[in-house]
CSV table of C-alpha atoms (C1' of nucleotides) and ligand atoms in Angstrom, one decimal:
chain,number,residue,atom,x,y,z
A,1,MET,CA,0.0,0.0,0.0
A,2,SER,CA,1.4,3.4,-1.0
A,3,ARG,CA,2.3,6.2,1.3
A,4,VAL,CA,-0.9,8.2,0.6
A,5,ALA,CA,-3.0,5.2,0.9
A,6,THR,CA,-1.7,4.4,4.3
A,7,GLU,CA,-2.2,7.9,5.5
A,8,LEU,CA,-5.8,8.0,4.2
A,9,LYS,CA,-6.5,4.6,5.7
A,10,THR,CA,-5.3,5.9,9.1
A,11,ALA,CA,-7.4,9.0,8.9
A,12,LEU,CA,-10.5,7.0,7.8
A,13,GLY,CA,-9.9,4.2,10.3
A,14,GLU,CA,-9.7,6.6,13.3
A,15,ALA,CA,-13.1,7.9,12.4
A,16,GLY,CA,-14.6,4.5,11.8
A,17,HIS,CA,-14.7,4.5,8.1
A,18,ARG,CA,-13.3,2.1,5.5
A,19,LEU,CA,-10.6,2.5,2.9
A,20,THR,CA,-12.3,1.8,-0.4
A,21,GLY,CA,-11.2,2.0,-4.1
A,22,PRO,CA,-13.3,5.1,-4.9
A,23,ARG,CA,-12.1,6.9,-1.8
A,24,LEU,CA,-8.5,6.2,-2.5
A,25,ALA,CA,-8.9,7.3,-6.2
A,26,VAL,CA,-10.5,10.6,-5.2
A,27,TRP,CA,-7.9,11.2,-2.6
A,28,ASP,CA,-5.1,10.6,-5.1
A,29,VAL,CA,-6.5,13.1,-7.5
A,30,VAL,CA,-7.1,15.8,-4.9
A,31,ALA,CA,-3.8,15.3,-3.0
A,32,SER,CA,-1.8,15.4,-6.2
A,33,SER,CA,-3.4,18.5,-7.6
A,34,ARG,CA,-2.5,22.0,-6.7
A,35,SER,CA,-5.6,23.5,-8.2
A,36,HIS,CA,-9.2,24.0,-7.1
A,37,LEU,CA,-11.2,21.3,-8.8
A,38,THR,CA,-14.9,20.8,-9.3
A,39,ALA,CA,-16.4,17.4,-8.4
A,40,GLU,CA,-16.9,16.7,-12.1
A,41,GLU,CA,-13.3,17.5,-12.8
A,42,ILE,CA,-12.2,15.2,-10.0
A,43,ALA,CA,-14.5,12.5,-11.4
A,44,GLU,CA,-12.9,12.7,-14.8
A,45,SER,CA,-9.5,12.1,-13.4
A,46,VAL,CA,-10.8,9.3,-11.2
A,47,ARG,CA,-12.3,7.6,-14.2
A,48,ASP,CA,-8.9,7.4,-15.9
A,49,ARG,CA,-7.8,5.1,-13.1
A,50,ASP,CA,-11.1,3.3,-12.6
A,51,PRO,CA,-14.0,4.0,-15.0
A,52,THR,CA,-16.5,2.2,-12.8
A,53,VAL,CA,-16.4,4.9,-10.1
A,54,ASN,CA,-19.7,6.8,-10.0
A,55,LEU,CA,-20.0,10.6,-9.7
A,56,SER,CA,-22.2,10.1,-6.6
A,57,SER,CA,-19.3,8.3,-4.9
A,58,VAL,CA,-17.0,11.2,-5.7
A,59,TYR,CA,-19.4,13.6,-4.0
A,60,ARG,CA,-19.7,11.2,-1.1
A,61,SER,CA,-16.0,10.9,-0.7
A,62,LEU,CA,-15.4,14.6,-0.9
A,63,SER,CA,-18.1,15.3,1.7
A,64,LEU,CA,-16.6,12.7,4.0
A,65,PHE,CA,-13.1,14.1,3.6
A,66,ALA,CA,-14.4,17.6,4.3
A,67,GLU,CA,-16.0,16.4,7.6
A,68,LEU,CA,-12.7,14.8,8.5
A,69,GLY,CA,-10.8,18.0,7.8
A,70,LEU,CA,-8.8,16.5,4.9
A,71,VAL,CA,-10.1,18.7,2.1
A,72,ARG,CA,-11.6,22.2,1.8
A,73,GLU,CA,-14.7,23.1,-0.2
A,74,SER,CA,-14.9,26.6,-1.6
A,75,ASN,CA,-17.6,28.6,-3.4
A,76,LEU,CA,-15.7,30.8,-5.9
A,77,GLY,CA,-18.8,32.4,-7.4
A,78,ALA,CA,-22.6,32.5,-7.2
A,79,ASN,CA,-24.3,29.7,-9.0
A,80,GLU,CA,-21.0,27.9,-9.7
A,81,ALA,CA,-20.1,24.4,-8.6
A,82,SER,CA,-18.0,24.0,-5.5
A,83,HIS,CA,-14.3,23.8,-5.9
A,84,TRP,CA,-12.2,21.3,-3.8
A,85,GLU,CA,-8.6,21.0,-2.8
A,86,LEU,CA,-6.5,19.7,0.0
A,87,ALA,CA,-7.3,21.4,3.3
A,88,HIS,CA,-5.5,24.6,4.1
A,89,SER,CA,-6.0,27.1,6.9
A,90,ASP,CA,-8.4,30.1,6.7
A,91,GLU,CA,-5.3,32.3,6.8
A,92,SER,CA,-4.6,31.4,3.3
A,93,PHE,CA,-7.3,33.0,1.3
A,94,HIS,CA,-8.3,33.2,-2.4
A,95,LEU,CA,-7.6,35.8,-5.1
A,96,ARG,CA,-9.6,35.1,-8.2
A,97,CYS,CA,-8.8,37.0,-11.4
A,98,THR,CA,-12.0,38.0,-13.2
A,99,SER,CA,-10.0,38.3,-16.4
A,100,CYS,CA,-8.1,35.0,-16.7
A,101,GLY,CA,-10.0,33.0,-14.1
A,102,LYS,CA,-6.9,32.0,-12.2
A,103,VAL,CA,-7.2,31.4,-8.4
A,104,GLU,CA,-4.2,32.3,-6.3
A,105,HIS,CA,-3.5,31.9,-2.6
A,106,HIS,CA,-2.4,34.7,-0.4
A,107,THR,CA,-1.4,34.2,3.2
A,108,GLY,CA,-1.4,36.9,5.9
A,109,ASP,CA,-2.4,37.5,9.5
A,110,LEU,CA,-5.4,39.5,8.5
A,111,VAL,CA,-7.8,36.7,9.0
A,112,THR,CA,-6.4,36.0,12.5
A,113,GLN,CA,-6.7,39.7,13.3
A,114,VAL,CA,-10.4,39.7,12.4
A,115,GLU,CA,-11.0,36.6,14.4
A,116,HIS,CA,-9.4,38.1,17.5
A,117,HIS,CA,-11.1,41.4,17.1
A,118,LEU,CA,-14.6,39.8,16.8
A,119,SER,CA,-13.9,37.5,19.7
A,120,HIS,CA,-12.5,40.2,22.1
A,121,HIS,CA,-14.8,43.1,21.2
A,122,HIS,CA,-18.0,41.5,19.9
A,123,GLY,CA,-18.2,38.1,21.6
A,124,PHE,CA,-18.4,36.4,18.2
A,125,HIS,CA,-16.3,33.2,18.1
A,126,ALA,CA,-15.2,32.4,14.5
A,127,SER,CA,-15.0,28.7,13.5
A,128,ARG,CA,-14.3,29.3,9.8
A,129,VAL,CA,-13.5,32.3,7.7
A,130,GLU,CA,-13.9,32.6,4.0
A,131,LEU,CA,-12.2,35.5,2.3
A,132,LEU,CA,-12.5,35.7,-1.5
A,133,VAL,CA,-11.1,38.6,-3.4
A,134,HIS,CA,-12.2,39.2,-7.0
A,135,GLY,CA,-10.1,41.4,-9.2
A,136,THR,CA,-7.3,41.6,-11.8
A,137,CYS,CA,-4.1,39.7,-11.3
A,138,ALA,CA,-0.7,41.3,-12.0
A,139,GLU,CA,-0.2,39.5,-15.3
A,140,CYS,CA,-3.6,40.5,-16.6
A,141,ALA,CA,-3.1,44.1,-15.5
A,142,ALA,CA,0.2,44.2,-17.4
A,143,THR,CA,-1.3,42.7,-20.6
A,144,SER,CA,-4.3,44.9,-20.9
B,1,MET,CA,-45.4,58.1,-7.3
B,2,SER,CA,-43.8,57.3,-4.0
B,3,ARG,CA,-40.3,58.3,-3.0
B,4,VAL,CA,-38.7,54.9,-3.6
B,5,ALA,CA,-40.6,54.5,-6.9
B,6,THR,CA,-39.1,57.8,-8.2
B,7,GLU,CA,-35.6,56.8,-7.0
B,8,LEU,CA,-35.9,53.5,-8.8
B,9,LYS,CA,-37.3,55.0,-11.9
B,10,THR,CA,-34.4,57.4,-12.1
B,11,ALA,CA,-31.8,54.6,-11.6
B,12,LEU,CA,-33.5,52.4,-14.2
B,13,GLY,CA,-34.1,55.3,-16.7
B,14,GLU,CA,-30.5,56.4,-16.7
B,15,ALA,CA,-29.5,52.8,-17.7
B,16,GLY,CA,-32.2,52.6,-20.3
B,17,HIS,CA,-34.6,50.4,-18.5
B,18,ARG,CA,-38.3,50.7,-17.7
B,19,LEU,CA,-40.0,51.0,-14.4
B,20,THR,CA,-42.5,48.1,-14.2
B,21,GLY,CA,-44.8,46.7,-11.6
B,22,PRO,CA,-42.7,43.6,-10.9
B,23,ARG,CA,-39.5,45.7,-10.6
B,24,LEU,CA,-41.1,48.2,-8.2
B,25,ALA,CA,-42.6,45.4,-6.1
B,26,VAL,CA,-39.2,43.6,-5.8
B,27,TRP,CA,-37.5,46.9,-5.0
B,28,ASP,CA,-40.0,47.7,-2.3
B,29,VAL,CA,-39.5,44.4,-0.6
B,30,VAL,CA,-35.7,44.5,-0.7
B,31,ALA,CA,-35.4,48.2,0.2
B,32,SER,CA,-37.7,47.8,3.2
B,33,SER,CA,-36.1,44.7,4.6
B,34,ARG,CA,-33.0,44.7,6.8
B,35,SER,CA,-32.3,41.0,6.3
B,36,HIS,CA,-30.7,38.9,3.7
B,37,LEU,CA,-33.5,37.3,1.7
B,38,THR,CA,-33.6,34.5,-0.9
B,39,ALA,CA,-35.3,35.1,-4.2
B,40,GLU,CA,-38.1,32.8,-3.1
B,41,GLU,CA,-38.6,34.8,0.1
B,42,ILE,CA,-38.7,38.0,-1.9
B,43,ALA,CA,-41.2,36.4,-4.3
B,44,GLU,CA,-43.5,35.5,-1.4
B,45,SER,CA,-43.6,39.1,-0.2
B,46,VAL,CA,-44.0,40.4,-3.7
B,47,ARG,CA,-47.0,38.1,-4.2
B,48,ASP,CA,-48.7,39.8,-1.2
B,49,ARG,CA,-48.8,43.0,-3.1
B,50,ASP,CA,-49.4,41.4,-6.6
B,51,PRO,CA,-50.0,37.7,-6.9
B,52,THR,CA,-49.4,37.7,-10.6
B,53,VAL,CA,-45.7,38.4,-10.4
B,54,ASN,CA,-43.7,35.4,-11.5
B,55,LEU,CA,-40.6,34.0,-9.8
B,56,SER,CA,-38.7,34.4,-13.0
B,57,SER,CA,-39.4,38.1,-12.9
B,58,VAL,CA,-38.1,38.3,-9.4
B,59,TYR,CA,-34.8,36.7,-10.5
B,60,ARG,CA,-34.7,39.0,-13.5
B,61,SER,CA,-35.3,42.1,-11.4
B,62,LEU,CA,-32.7,41.1,-8.8
B,63,SER,CA,-30.0,40.4,-11.5
B,64,LEU,CA,-30.7,43.8,-13.1
B,65,PHE,CA,-30.6,45.6,-9.8
B,66,ALA,CA,-27.3,43.9,-9.0
B,67,GLU,CA,-25.8,45.0,-12.4
B,68,LEU,CA,-26.9,48.6,-11.6
B,69,GLY,CA,-25.2,48.4,-8.2
B,70,LEU,CA,-28.6,48.7,-6.3
B,71,VAL,CA,-28.5,45.4,-4.5
B,72,ARG,CA,-25.9,42.9,-3.3
B,73,GLU,CA,-26.0,39.1,-3.9
B,74,SER,CA,-24.2,36.9,-1.3
B,75,ASN,CA,-23.5,33.3,-1.0
B,76,LEU,CA,-23.8,32.5,2.7
B,77,GLY,CA,-23.1,28.8,2.3
B,78,ALA,CA,-22.2,26.0,-0.1
B,79,ASN,CA,-25.3,24.7,-2.0
B,80,GLU,CA,-27.6,27.3,-0.6
B,81,ALA,CA,-29.7,29.8,-2.5
B,82,SER,CA,-28.2,33.3,-2.9
B,83,HIS,CA,-29.3,35.9,-0.4
B,84,TRP,CA,-30.2,39.5,-1.5
B,85,GLU,CA,-30.2,42.8,0.2
B,86,LEU,CA,-29.7,46.5,-0.5
B,87,ALA,CA,-26.2,47.2,-1.8
B,88,HIS,CA,-23.6,47.9,0.9
B,89,SER,CA,-19.8,48.2,0.6
B,90,ASP,CA,-17.3,45.3,0.9
B,91,GLU,CA,-16.1,47.0,4.1
B,92,SER,CA,-19.2,45.7,5.8
B,93,PHE,CA,-18.9,42.0,5.9
B,94,HIS,CA,-21.0,39.1,7.2
B,95,LEU,CA,-20.9,37.2,10.4
B,96,ARG,CA,-23.1,34.1,10.3
B,97,CYS,CA,-24.0,32.2,13.5
B,98,THR,CA,-23.9,28.5,12.9
B,99,SER,CA,-26.1,28.0,16.0
B,100,CYS,CA,-29.1,30.4,15.4
B,101,GLY,CA,-28.5,31.2,11.7
B,102,LYS,CA,-28.5,35.0,12.3
B,103,VAL,CA,-26.5,37.1,9.9
B,104,GLU,CA,-24.9,40.2,11.3
B,105,HIS,CA,-22.8,42.9,9.7
B,106,HIS,CA,-19.5,44.1,10.9
B,107,THR,CA,-17.7,47.1,9.5
B,108,GLY,CA,-14.0,47.7,9.8
B,109,ASP,CA,-11.1,48.9,7.7
B,110,LEU,CA,-9.6,45.4,7.4
B,111,VAL,CA,-11.0,44.8,3.9
B,112,THR,CA,-9.5,48.1,2.7
B,113,GLN,CA,-6.2,47.1,4.2
B,114,VAL,CA,-6.2,43.8,2.3
B,115,GLU,CA,-7.1,45.6,-0.9
B,116,HIS,CA,-4.2,48.1,-0.5
B,117,HIS,CA,-1.7,45.4,0.5
B,118,LEU,CA,-2.6,43.3,-2.5
B,119,SER,CA,-2.5,46.2,-4.8
B,120,HIS,CA,0.8,47.7,-3.6
B,121,HIS,CA,2.7,44.5,-2.9
B,122,HIS,CA,1.3,42.0,-5.3
B,123,GLY,CA,-0.1,43.9,-8.2
B,124,PHE,CA,-3.6,42.4,-7.7
B,125,HIS,CA,-6.3,45.0,-8.1
B,126,ALA,CA,-9.5,44.0,-6.1
B,127,SER,CA,-12.9,44.8,-7.6
B,128,ARG,CA,-14.9,43.0,-5.0
B,129,VAL,CA,-14.2,41.4,-1.7
B,130,GLU,CA,-16.4,38.8,0.0
B,131,LEU,CA,-15.6,38.1,3.6
B,132,LEU,CA,-17.8,35.7,5.5
B,133,VAL,CA,-17.2,34.6,9.0
B,134,HIS,CA,-18.9,31.5,10.4
B,135,GLY,CA,-19.1,31.1,14.1
B,136,THR,CA,-21.0,31.5,17.3
B,137,CYS,CA,-22.7,34.8,18.1
B,138,ALA,CA,-22.5,36.4,21.5
B,139,GLU,CA,-26.1,35.5,22.4
B,140,CYS,CA,-25.6,31.8,21.5
B,141,ALA,CA,-22.3,31.7,23.3
B,142,ALA,CA,-24.0,33.0,26.5
B,143,THR,CA,-27.0,30.6,26.2
B,144,SER,CA,-25.0,27.4,25.7
C,1,DA,C1',-8.5,-18.4,5.2
C,2,DC,C1',-13.7,-18.2,5.8
C,3,DT,C1',-17.7,-15.9,7.3
C,4,DG,C1',-20.9,-12.4,8.5
C,5,DC,C1',-22.6,-8.1,8.3
C,6,DA,C1',-22.6,-3.2,8.5
C,7,DG,C1',-20.6,0.3,5.7
C,8,DT,C1',-20.3,1.5,0.9
C,9,DT,C1',-21.3,1.6,-3.9
C,10,DG,C1',-23.5,2.2,-8.7
C,11,DC,C1',-27.4,3.4,-10.6
C,12,DG,C1',-31.4,6.1,-11.7
C,13,DA,C1',-34.6,9.1,-10.0
C,14,DA,C1',-35.4,13.2,-7.6
C,15,DT,C1',-34.4,17.8,-5.8
C,16,DG,C1',-33.4,22.7,-5.6
C,17,DC,C1',-32.1,26.8,-7.6
C,18,DC,C1',-31.9,29.2,-11.4
C,19,DT,C1',-32.2,30.3,-16.6
C,20,DC,C1',-34.4,30.1,-21.2
C,21,DG,C1',-37.6,30.5,-25.2
C,22,DC,C1',-41.5,32.4,-26.8
C,23,DA,C1',-46.0,34.5,-27.5
C,24,DA,C1',-48.6,38.0,-25.1
C,25,DT,C1',-48.4,42.3,-22.7
C,26,DA,C1',-47.5,47.1,-21.5
C,27,DA,C1',-44.0,51.2,-20.7
C,28,DG,C1',-43.0,55.3,-22.4
C,29,DA,C1',-41.3,58.1,-26.6
C,30,DC,C1',-43.5,60.5,-30.2
D,1,DG,C1',-53.6,57.6,-28.9
D,2,DT,C1',-50.3,55.0,-31.6
D,3,DC,C1',-46.2,52.5,-32.2
D,4,DT,C1',-42.1,50.2,-30.9
D,5,DT,C1',-39.8,47.1,-28.4
D,6,DA,C1',-38.6,46.0,-23.6
D,7,DT,C1',-40.6,43.2,-20.3
D,8,DT,C1',-43.5,39.6,-18.6
D,9,DG,C1',-45.8,35.0,-17.4
D,10,DC,C1',-45.5,30.5,-18.2
D,11,DG,C1',-43.6,26.1,-19.0
D,12,DA,C1',-39.7,23.7,-20.1
D,13,DG,C1',-34.9,23.0,-19.5
D,14,DG,C1',-30.3,23.0,-17.2
D,15,DC,C1',-26.9,22.1,-13.9
D,16,DA,C1',-25.0,20.7,-9.4
D,17,DT,C1',-26.0,17.9,-5.9
D,18,DT,C1',-28.6,14.5,-3.1
D,19,DC,C1',-31.4,10.4,-2.3
D,20,DG,C1',-33.3,5.5,-2.2
D,21,DC,C1',-32.2,1.0,-2.6
D,22,DA,C1',-30.5,-3.4,-4.0
D,23,DA,C1',-26.0,-5.3,-4.8
D,24,DC,C1',-21.4,-5.5,-3.3
D,25,DT,C1',-17.2,-5.5,-0.3
D,26,DG,C1',-14.0,-4.2,3.5
D,27,DC,C1',-12.6,-5.9,7.5
D,28,DA,C1',-13.4,-7.6,12.4
D,29,DG,C1',-14.0,-11.8,14.5
D,30,DT,C1',-13.2,-16.6,14.3
E,201,LIG,MN1,-7.4,27.2,-1.7
E,202,LIG,MN1,-25.1,42.2,4.0
E,203,LIG,ZN1,-5.5,37.2,-14.6
E,204,LIG,ZN1,-26.4,32.8,17.3
DNA sequence: ACTGCAGTTGCGAATGCCTCGCAATAAGAC
DNA sequence: GTCTTATTGCGAGGCATTCGCAACTGCAGT
């Protein structure tokens, strides 16, 4: 059993879930990608390895992984499919270029500052922060 | 013609659109509410005034108002309907309590800081920022 | 290794939100 | 008031996601 397979099996086992073919295939795709993929895109890659895996199982695997904190689901736009990736902290937020569509990450302490401010001054205890910045990336600004 | 009707007519007229019954009804509902409503909820209120207004027209009105900068559309959760309200700046962001569901606003200069940082240090020019904080509100924290 | 069974899957149907196409209607310029 | 064409109601369609269920399979116990 490969390295990633063992890691996934451990994470699943601790939560009382089984390691199955579809789950491993979905995990391999998400863990080896650096981009934000839709369930359909993940399913396409999964089918390369095993064409019998159903789209429903891809959704079920992704939902389970999200519950276990293994992946992150993001809404990058109204009425768009969710995008999935390996889990990363709220500190690392999303910059989406409205021109080329690229999604970049930016990490700063801003999110932590907001969390502390809300907690100390307003009694609001943050569990998850989603920060999405739409705009024009450096490359697109230079080109236009 | 009422005050809000005149204001809406001006905004529409300047952009080459007509003031119609459905549009005025949708506007009245959104402008007189302080909450974040779904299109379906808006349609329900609109039907109280005029039962012939179709849900499609509510969607069409809301989309148009958003293009004109009159209303704001927000995604408050994955796989949830969009929520609509009178337009407000990105500075004012959303706190959603995962316990009672309430959505509050919080205004600070943090969003502006991020915009400036991204612009000055990374060449990314923000056009719209969506900041959504999930967590437990003060009332729910006290009750539990 | 064999068995048993609860967890998991594939499949198709269903759901929810939103958009479209089109003929009928009505706003507003003249 | 007439005319033009933007807008509407309505039904159908589209897309992402979820559900129900019988068949299958991981894996714990033996
Ligand atoms: Mn990301
Ligand atoms: Mn708001
Ligand atoms: Zn770009
Ligand atoms: Zn609350």
